[in-house]
Amino acid sequence: MPKYKIAIVGAGPAGYFAAQAFQKAQNETHSFSIDMIERLPTPWGLVRSGVAPDHPKIKSVSKVFEKIARESNFRLFANVELGKDISLKDLRDAYDAVILATGCSAEKKLGIKGEDLFNCISSAKFVPWYNAHPDFAKTKVDLNTDTAVVIGAGNVALDIARMLCTDPDELETTDISDHALGMLKSSRIKKVIICARRGPEHAAFSTTELRTLSNLMNTNISIDESELKKAYCRVSVMAGVEKDIENNLETMRLIATLRKKDVAKNLEIRFLCSPIEIIGNKKVEEIVFAENELKDGELFQTENTYSIKTGLVITAIGYDVAGYSGIKVKNDRIVNIAGHVENNIYVTGWAKRGPVGLIGTNKSDSLHVVELIIKNLKAPKGLTGIDNILKSGHLIVDQIGWEKINASEVIAGQLAGKPRIKVDNWDHLISLGTSK
Ligand code: NAP
């Protein structure tokens, strides 16, 4: 039976779902040998370093990934970086098809004055910092301020605001990094303000994520009810309003009208404000906003401004895709047509469609790309795959090595009453993952 060699670069949800689609597509005419290549010494992508620690149910998809990884036609090559340890040309020549499932991990900039001051941090750094990503364990974060401002009205902004407001004792039983938990315990933050540039009806929050805000025991939530009423009015004259928008507005209305508790923290969601400058002497001290208006669905920045005194600004305004030599990037994604990049190179997940969608969105996305690949495949080329490309002596964390890291983290976690204690040091991860 013809056996095709497939390389998947990136061991996140989109990569695993692509592998699963190949496994399910095997039949008497096609069989596939899948090599998954990952820059980090650990797989699972955003499920490990993006999903908030207080959302363990979302992380349970990792059981599906492990089932895929234990199939006999799957091999993991972690600690192998595309562009450094191997080139795209190497891969293209060594596989029948290559799928880039490398996500969007680069930070997006606001492009305003003061953005480079200390303690103005992007979600691309802050989220992996609290999730024990080995590249971000040493990120400098200062929570010694009474007010934090989060820019953006998406689910990542909600995750970050929740992390800042949740009682750290409740995070003890999660897999949050030790360094972040320690900092949160000594945090002085009493007020978190999420700032959205458009109206409540345009917020990118999921309704389920908004609802979780009411679980914050020690935090009151403030949303200006008059802004919600204006949003209802604007929406009422629109044709064919999406159910999601109605659900979001209703959830925000319910949250806004919740009776205020006698608690220490406040989380405010503020609309129609665009950050125009961050002020401070080496460190963030204040952020200036322009007030915005909506006219006939269009956003206008007014001349009116106001500022918020704050020692911490976190931007959660989306992500940019990282490019590779010879690959074009445009509008936060690798240039592609329905997942086809060029020759035998394909793309899936956030790198294909931009940084949007939930983990499950990647399943259908990757399935469609795999169907396209199978349609385009000619006879297998009988290629050698990665084994002859990597320099001899290169330390690979394979599936068995990853299972050693995994077991070590889970056992350490069990002793501490946590799902796991993640290792956040490259050398330690590699030594665990390559130990005999
Ligand atoms: P997002 O959903 O695209 O939200 C980005 C937000 O940033 C939007 O409100 C956007 O406003 C705003 N923004 C962009 N540029 C801005 C600027 N220059 N100034 C001010 N605001 C700006 O991105 P995300 O929150 O990073 O989430 C990425 C994806 O991951 C989403 O699909 C999200 O649903 C998913 N996710 C899901 C979960 C979960 O299900 N638990 C958790 C985290 C993330 P405009 O709308 O005006 O552009």
Coordinates of N, CA and C in Angstrom, one line a residue, residues 77-256:
F77 N 8.7 15.0 17.2 CA 10.1 15.5 17.2 C 10.0 16.9 17.8
A78 N 10.0 16.9 19.2 CA 10.0 18.2 19.9 C 11.4 18.6 20.1
N79 N 11.6 19.9 20.4 CA 12.9 20.6 20.5 C 13.6 20.6 19.1
V80 N 12.8 20.8 18.1 CA 13.3 21.0 16.7 C 12.7 22.2 16.1
E81 N 13.5 23.2 15.8 CA 13.0 24.5 15.4 C 13.1 24.7 13.9
L82 N 11.9 24.9 13.2 CA 11.9 25.2 11.8 C 12.6 26.6 11.6
G83 N 13.5 26.6 10.6 CA 14.3 27.9 10.4 C 15.6 27.9 11.1
K84 N 15.8 27.0 12.1 CA 17.1 27.0 12.8 C 17.7 25.6 12.7
D85 N 16.9 24.6 13.2 CA 17.5 23.2 13.1 C 17.2 22.5 11.8
I86 N 16.1 23.0 11.1 CA 15.8 22.5 9.8 C 15.2 23.6 9.0
S87 N 15.3 23.6 7.7 CA 14.7 24.6 6.8 C 13.5 24.1 6.2
L88 N 12.7 25.0 5.7 CA 11.5 24.6 5.0 C 11.8 23.8 3.8
K89 N 12.9 24.2 3.1 CA 13.3 23.5 1.9 C 13.6 22.0 2.3
D90 N 14.4 21.9 3.4 CA 14.7 20.5 3.8 C 13.4 19.7 3.9
L91 N 12.4 20.3 4.6 CA 11.2 19.5 4.9 C 10.4 19.3 3.6
R92 N 10.4 20.3 2.7 CA 9.6 20.2 1.5 C 10.2 19.0 0.6
D93 N 11.6 18.9 0.7 CA 12.2 17.9 -0.1 C 12.1 16.5 0.5
A94 N 11.8 16.4 1.8 CA 11.9 15.1 2.5 C 10.5 14.5 2.8
Y95 N 9.5 15.3 2.5 CA 8.1 14.8 2.7 C 7.2 14.9 1.5
D96 N 6.2 14.1 1.5 CA 5.2 14.3 0.4 C 4.4 15.5 0.6
A97 N 4.1 15.9 1.9 CA 3.4 17.1 2.2 C 3.8 17.6 3.5
V98 N 3.9 19.0 3.6 CA 4.3 19.6 4.8 C 3.1 20.5 5.2
I99 N 2.7 20.4 6.5 CA 1.6 21.4 7.0 C 2.2 22.2 8.1
L100 N 2.1 23.5 7.9 CA 2.5 24.5 8.9 C 1.3 24.7 9.8
A101 N 1.5 24.4 11.1 CA 0.4 24.6 12.1 C 1.1 25.3 13.2
T102 N 1.7 26.4 12.9 CA 2.6 27.1 13.8 C 1.9 28.3 14.5
G103 N 0.6 28.5 14.3 CA -0.1 29.4 15.1 C 0.3 30.9 14.9
C104 N -0.1 31.7 15.8 CA 0.2 33.1 15.8 C 0.7 33.5 17.2
S105 N 2.0 33.5 17.3 CA 2.5 33.7 18.7 C 3.1 35.1 18.9
A106 N 3.2 35.8 17.7 CA 3.9 37.1 17.9 C 3.0 38.2 18.4
E107 N 3.6 39.1 19.2 CA 2.7 40.2 19.8 C 2.3 41.2 18.8
K108 N 1.2 41.8 19.0 CA 0.6 42.8 18.2 C 0.9 44.1 18.9
K109 N 1.2 45.2 18.2 CA 1.5 46.4 18.9 C 0.4 47.4 18.7
L110 N 0.1 48.3 19.7 CA -0.9 49.3 19.6 C -0.4 50.4 18.6
G111 N 1.0 50.6 18.6 CA 1.6 51.6 17.8 C 1.4 53.0 18.4
I112 N 1.4 53.1 19.8 CA 1.2 54.4 20.4 C 2.4 54.8 21.2
K113 N 2.6 56.1 21.5 CA 3.7 56.5 22.3 C 3.7 55.9 23.7
G114 N 4.8 55.5 24.2 CA 4.9 55.0 25.6 C 4.6 53.5 25.7
E115 N 4.4 52.9 24.5 CA 4.1 51.4 24.6 C 5.3 50.6 25.0
D116 N 6.5 51.2 24.9 CA 7.7 50.4 25.2 C 8.1 50.6 26.7
L117 N 7.3 51.4 27.4 CA 7.6 51.6 28.9 C 7.5 50.3 29.6
F118 N 8.3 50.1 30.7 CA 8.2 48.9 31.5 C 6.8 48.8 32.1
N119 N 6.3 47.5 32.1 CA 5.0 47.1 32.6 C 3.9 47.5 31.6
C120 N 4.2 47.8 30.4 CA 3.2 47.7 29.3 C 3.5 46.4 28.6
I121 N 2.6 45.4 28.8 CA 3.0 44.0 28.4 C 1.9 43.5 27.5
S122 N 2.3 42.8 26.4 CA 1.3 42.2 25.5 C 0.8 40.9 26.1
S123 N -0.4 40.5 25.6 CA -0.9 39.1 26.0 C 0.0 38.1 25.5
A124 N 0.8 38.3 24.4 CA 1.7 37.3 23.9 C 2.8 37.0 24.9
K125 N 3.0 37.9 25.9 CA 4.0 37.7 26.9 C 3.4 37.3 28.2
F126 N 2.3 38.0 28.6 CA 1.7 37.9 29.9 C 1.0 36.5 30.0
V127 N 0.3 36.0 29.0 CA -0.4 34.7 29.1 C 0.6 33.6 29.3
P128 N 1.7 33.5 28.4 CA 2.6 32.4 28.6 C 3.4 32.6 29.9
W129 N 3.5 33.8 30.4 CA 4.2 34.0 31.7 C 3.5 33.3 32.8
Y130 N 2.1 33.5 32.8 CA 1.4 32.8 34.0 C 1.2 31.3 33.7
N131 N 1.5 30.9 32.4 CA 1.3 29.5 32.1 C 2.6 28.7 32.0
A132 N 3.7 29.3 32.6 CA 4.9 28.6 32.7 C 5.6 28.2 31.4
H133 N 5.4 29.0 30.4 CA 6.1 28.7 29.1 C 7.6 29.1 29.3
P134 N 8.5 28.1 28.9 CA 9.9 28.3 29.2 C 10.5 29.6 28.7
D135 N 10.0 30.1 27.6 CA 10.5 31.4 27.0 C 10.1 32.6 27.8
F136 N 9.1 32.5 28.7 CA 8.6 33.7 29.3 C 8.6 33.6 30.9
A137 N 9.3 32.6 31.4 CA 9.4 32.5 32.8 C 10.0 33.7 33.5
K138 N 10.9 34.3 32.8 CA 11.7 35.4 33.4 C 11.1 36.8 32.9
T139 N 10.0 36.8 32.3 CA 9.3 38.1 31.9 C 9.1 38.9 33.2
K140 N 9.5 40.2 33.0 CA 9.4 41.1 34.2 C 8.0 41.6 34.3
V141 N 7.3 41.4 35.4 CA 5.9 41.8 35.6 C 5.9 42.5 37.0
D142 N 5.3 43.6 37.1 CA 5.1 44.3 38.4 C 3.7 44.5 38.7
L143 N 3.2 43.8 39.8 CA 1.8 43.9 40.1 C 1.6 44.8 41.4
N144 N 2.6 45.6 41.6 CA 2.6 46.5 42.7 C 1.9 47.9 42.3
T145 N 0.7 47.8 42.0 CA -0.1 49.0 41.6 C -1.5 48.7 41.9
D146 N -2.3 49.8 42.2 CA -3.7 49.5 42.6 C -4.6 49.3 41.4
T147 N -4.2 49.8 40.2 CA -5.1 49.7 39.0 C -4.3 49.1 37.8
A148 N -5.0 48.1 37.2 CA -4.4 47.5 36.0 C -5.4 47.8 34.8
V149 N -4.9 48.1 33.6 CA -5.7 48.4 32.5 C -5.4 47.3 31.4
V150 N -6.5 46.7 30.9 CA -6.4 45.7 29.9 C -7.0 46.2 28.6
I151 N -6.3 46.2 27.5 CA -6.8 46.8 26.3 C -7.3 45.7 25.4
G152 N -8.5 45.8 24.9 CA -9.1 44.8 24.0 C -10.3 44.2 24.6
A153 N -11.3 43.7 23.8 CA -12.5 43.2 24.3 C -12.7 41.8 23.8
G154 N -11.7 40.9 23.9 CA -11.8 39.5 23.5 C -11.7 38.6 24.7
N155 N -11.7 37.3 24.4 CA -11.6 36.3 25.4 C -10.3 36.3 26.2
V156 N -9.2 36.7 25.4 CA -7.9 36.8 26.1 C -7.9 37.9 27.2
A157 N -8.6 39.0 26.8 CA -8.7 40.1 27.8 C -9.4 39.6 29.1
L158 N -10.5 38.9 28.8 CA -11.2 38.3 30.0 C -10.4 37.4 30.8
D159 N -9.6 36.5 30.1 CA -8.7 35.6 30.8 C -7.8 36.4 31.7
I160 N -7.2 37.4 31.2 CA -6.2 38.2 31.9 C -6.8 38.9 33.1
A161 N -8.0 39.5 32.8 CA -8.6 40.2 33.9 C -9.0 39.2 35.0
R162 N -9.5 38.0 34.7 CA -9.8 37.0 35.7 C -8.6 36.6 36.5
M163 N -7.5 36.4 35.8 CA -6.3 36.1 36.5 C -5.9 37.1 37.6
L164 N -6.1 38.4 37.2 CA -5.7 39.5 38.1 C -6.7 39.7 39.2
C165 N -7.9 39.2 39.0 CA -9.0 39.4 40.0 C -9.2 38.2 40.9
T166 N -8.9 37.0 40.4 CA -9.2 35.8 41.2 C -8.4 35.8 42.5
D167 N -9.0 35.3 43.5 CA -8.3 35.1 44.8 C -7.2 34.1 44.5
P168 N -5.9 34.5 44.8 CA -4.8 33.6 44.4 C -4.9 32.2 45.1
D169 N -5.6 32.2 46.3 CA -5.8 30.9 47.0 C -6.6 29.9 46.1
E170 N -7.5 30.5 45.3 CA -8.3 29.6 44.4 C -7.4 29.1 43.2
L171 N -6.3 29.8 43.0 CA -5.4 29.3 41.9 C -4.4 28.3 42.3
E172 N -4.3 28.1 43.7 CA -3.4 27.1 44.2 C -3.6 25.7 43.6
T173 N -4.8 25.4 43.3 CA -5.1 24.0 42.8 C -5.1 24.0 41.3
T174 N -4.5 25.0 40.6 CA -4.4 25.0 39.2 C -3.0 24.7 38.8
D175 N -2.7 24.7 37.4 CA -1.4 24.5 37.0 C -0.7 25.9 36.6
I176 N -1.2 26.9 37.2 CA -0.5 28.3 37.0 C 1.0 28.1 37.5
S177 N 1.8 28.9 36.8 CA 3.2 28.9 37.2 C 3.4 29.4 38.6
D178 N 4.4 28.8 39.3 CA 4.7 29.2 40.7 C 5.1 30.7 40.7
H179 N 5.9 31.1 39.7 CA 6.3 32.6 39.8 C 5.1 33.5 39.7
A180 N 4.1 33.1 38.8 CA 3.0 34.0 38.6 C 2.1 33.9 39.9
L181 N 1.9 32.8 40.5 CA 1.1 32.6 41.7 C 1.7 33.5 42.8
G182 N 3.0 33.4 43.0 CA 3.7 34.1 44.0 C 3.5 35.6 43.8
M183 N 3.6 36.1 42.6 CA 3.4 37.5 42.3 C 1.9 37.9 42.5
L184 N 1.0 37.0 42.2 CA -0.4 37.4 42.4 C -0.8 37.4 43.9
K185 N -0.1 36.6 44.6 CA -0.3 36.6 46.1 C 0.1 38.0 46.7
S186 N 1.1 38.6 46.1 CA 1.6 39.8 46.7 C 1.1 41.0 45.9
S187 N 0.2 40.8 44.9 CA -0.4 41.8 44.1 C -1.1 42.9 44.9
R188 N -1.0 44.1 44.5 CA -1.8 45.2 45.2 C -3.0 45.6 44.4
I189 N -3.2 44.9 43.2 CA -4.3 45.4 42.3 C -5.6 45.2 42.9
K190 N -6.4 46.3 42.9 CA -7.7 46.3 43.4 C -8.7 46.6 42.3
K191 N -8.3 47.2 41.2 CA -9.2 47.6 40.2 C -8.6 47.2 38.8
V192 N -9.4 46.5 38.0 CA -8.9 46.1 36.7 C -9.9 46.7 35.7
I193 N -9.5 47.4 34.7 CA -10.4 48.0 33.7 C -10.1 47.5 32.3
I194 N -11.1 46.8 31.8 CA -11.0 46.3 30.4 C -11.5 47.4 29.5
C195 N -10.7 47.8 28.5 CA -11.0 49.0 27.7 C -11.2 48.5 26.2
A196 N -12.5 48.7 25.8 CA -12.8 48.3 24.4 C -13.0 49.5 23.5
R197 N -12.4 49.5 22.3 CA -12.5 50.7 21.4 C -13.9 50.8 20.8
R198 N -14.6 49.8 20.7 CA -16.0 49.9 20.1 C -17.1 49.7 21.2
G199 N -18.3 49.4 20.7 CA -19.4 49.3 21.7 C -19.6 47.9 22.2
P200 N -20.5 47.7 23.2 CA -20.7 46.4 23.8 C -21.2 45.4 22.7
E201 N -21.9 45.9 21.7 CA -22.4 45.0 20.7 C -21.3 44.4 19.8
H202 N -20.1 45.1 19.8 CA -19.0 44.7 19.0 C -18.0 43.8 19.7
A203 N -18.2 43.6 21.0 CA -17.2 42.9 21.8 C -17.0 41.5 21.3
A204 N -15.7 41.0 21.3 CA -15.4 39.7 20.8 C -15.5 38.6 21.9
F205 N -16.0 39.0 23.1 CA -16.1 38.0 24.2 C -17.1 36.9 23.8
S206 N -16.8 35.7 24.3 CA -17.9 34.6 24.1 C -18.8 34.8 25.3
T207 N -20.1 34.4 25.1 CA -21.0 34.6 26.2 C -20.7 33.7 27.3
T208 N -20.2 32.4 27.0 CA -19.8 31.5 28.1 C -18.7 32.1 29.0
E209 N -17.8 32.8 28.3 CA -16.6 33.4 29.0 C -17.1 34.6 29.9
L210 N -18.0 35.4 29.3 CA -18.6 36.5 30.1 C -19.2 36.0 31.3
R211 N -20.0 34.9 31.2 CA -20.7 34.4 32.3 C -19.8 34.0 33.5
T212 N -18.6 33.5 33.1 CA -17.7 33.1 34.2 C -17.3 34.2 35.1
L213 N -17.5 35.5 34.6 CA -17.1 36.6 35.5 C -17.9 36.6 36.8
S214 N -19.1 36.2 36.7 CA -19.9 36.2 37.9 C -19.5 35.2 39.0
N215 N -18.5 34.3 38.6 CA -17.9 33.4 39.6 C -16.8 34.0 40.4
L216 N -16.4 35.3 40.1 CA -15.3 35.9 40.8 C -15.9 36.3 42.2
M217 N -15.5 35.6 43.2 CA -16.1 35.8 44.5 C -15.7 37.1 45.2
N218 N -14.5 37.5 44.9 CA -14.0 38.7 45.7 C -14.0 40.0 44.8
T219 N -14.8 40.0 43.7 CA -14.8 41.1 42.7 C -16.2 41.5 42.3
N220 N -16.4 42.8 42.4 CA -17.6 43.4 41.8 C -17.3 43.7 40.3
I221 N -18.3 43.5 39.5 CA -18.2 43.8 38.0 C -19.0 45.1 37.7
S222 N -18.3 46.0 37.1 CA -19.1 47.2 36.7 C -19.1 47.4 35.1
I223 N -20.3 47.6 34.6 CA -20.4 47.9 33.2 C -21.5 49.0 33.2
D224 N -21.2 50.1 32.5 CA -22.1 51.3 32.5 C -23.4 50.8 31.8
E225 N -24.5 50.8 32.6 CA -25.8 50.4 32.0 C -26.3 51.3 30.9
S226 N -25.9 52.6 31.0 CA -26.4 53.5 29.9 C -25.7 53.1 28.6
E227 N -24.5 52.6 28.6 CA -23.8 52.2 27.4 C -24.5 50.9 26.8
L228 N -24.9 50.1 27.7 CA -25.6 48.9 27.3 C -26.9 49.2 26.6
K229 N -27.6 50.2 27.2 CA -28.9 50.6 26.7 C -28.7 51.2 25.3
K230 N -27.7 52.0 25.1 CA -27.4 52.6 23.8 C -27.1 51.5 22.8
A231 N -26.4 50.5 23.3 CA -26.0 49.4 22.4 C -27.3 48.6 21.9
Y232 N -28.2 48.4 22.9 CA -29.5 47.8 22.6 C -30.2 48.6 21.5
C233 N -30.2 49.9 21.7 CA -30.9 50.8 20.7 C -30.3 50.6 19.3
R234 N -29.0 50.6 19.3 CA -28.3 50.5 18.0 C -28.6 49.1 17.3
V235 N -28.6 48.1 18.2 CA -28.8 46.8 17.7 C -30.3 46.6 17.2
S236 N -31.2 47.3 17.9 CA -32.6 47.1 17.6 C -33.0 47.5 16.2
V237 N -32.2 48.5 15.6 CA -32.5 48.9 14.3 C -31.7 48.2 13.2
M238 N -30.9 47.3 13.7 CA -30.1 46.5 12.7 C -30.9 45.3 12.2
A239 N -30.7 45.0 10.9 CA -31.3 43.8 10.4 C -30.5 42.5 10.7
G240 N -31.2 41.4 11.0 CA -30.5 40.1 11.2 C -29.4 40.1 12.2
V241 N -29.7 40.6 13.4 CA -28.6 40.6 14.5 C -28.3 39.2 14.9
E242 N -27.0 38.9 15.0 CA -26.6 37.6 15.4 C -27.0 37.3 16.8
K243 N -27.4 36.0 17.0 CA -27.8 35.5 18.3 C -26.7 35.8 19.4
D244 N -25.4 35.6 18.9 CA -24.3 35.8 19.9 C -24.3 37.2 20.4
I245 N -24.6 38.1 19.6 CA -24.6 39.5 20.1 C -25.7 39.8 21.1
E246 N -26.9 39.2 20.8 CA -28.0 39.4 21.7 C -27.6 38.7 23.1
N247 N -27.0 37.5 23.0 CA -26.7 36.8 24.2 C -25.6 37.6 25.0
N248 N -24.6 38.1 24.3 CA -23.6 38.9 25.0 C -24.2 40.1 25.7
L249 N -25.1 40.8 25.0 CA -25.7 42.0 25.6 C -26.5 41.7 26.8
E250 N -27.3 40.6 26.7 CA -28.1 40.2 27.8 C -27.2 39.7 29.0
T251 N -26.1 39.0 28.7 CA -25.2 38.6 29.8 C -24.6 39.8 30.5
M252 N -24.2 40.8 29.6 CA -23.6 42.0 30.2 C -24.6 42.8 31.1
R253 N -25.9 42.8 30.6 CA -26.9 43.5 31.3 C -27.1 42.8 32.7
L254 N -27.1 41.5 32.7 CA -27.3 40.8 33.9 C -26.1 41.0 34.9
I255 N -24.9 41.0 34.3 CA -23.7 41.2 35.2 C -23.8 42.7 35.7
A256 N -24.2 43.6 34.9 CA -24.2 45.0 35.3 C -25.2 45.3 36.4

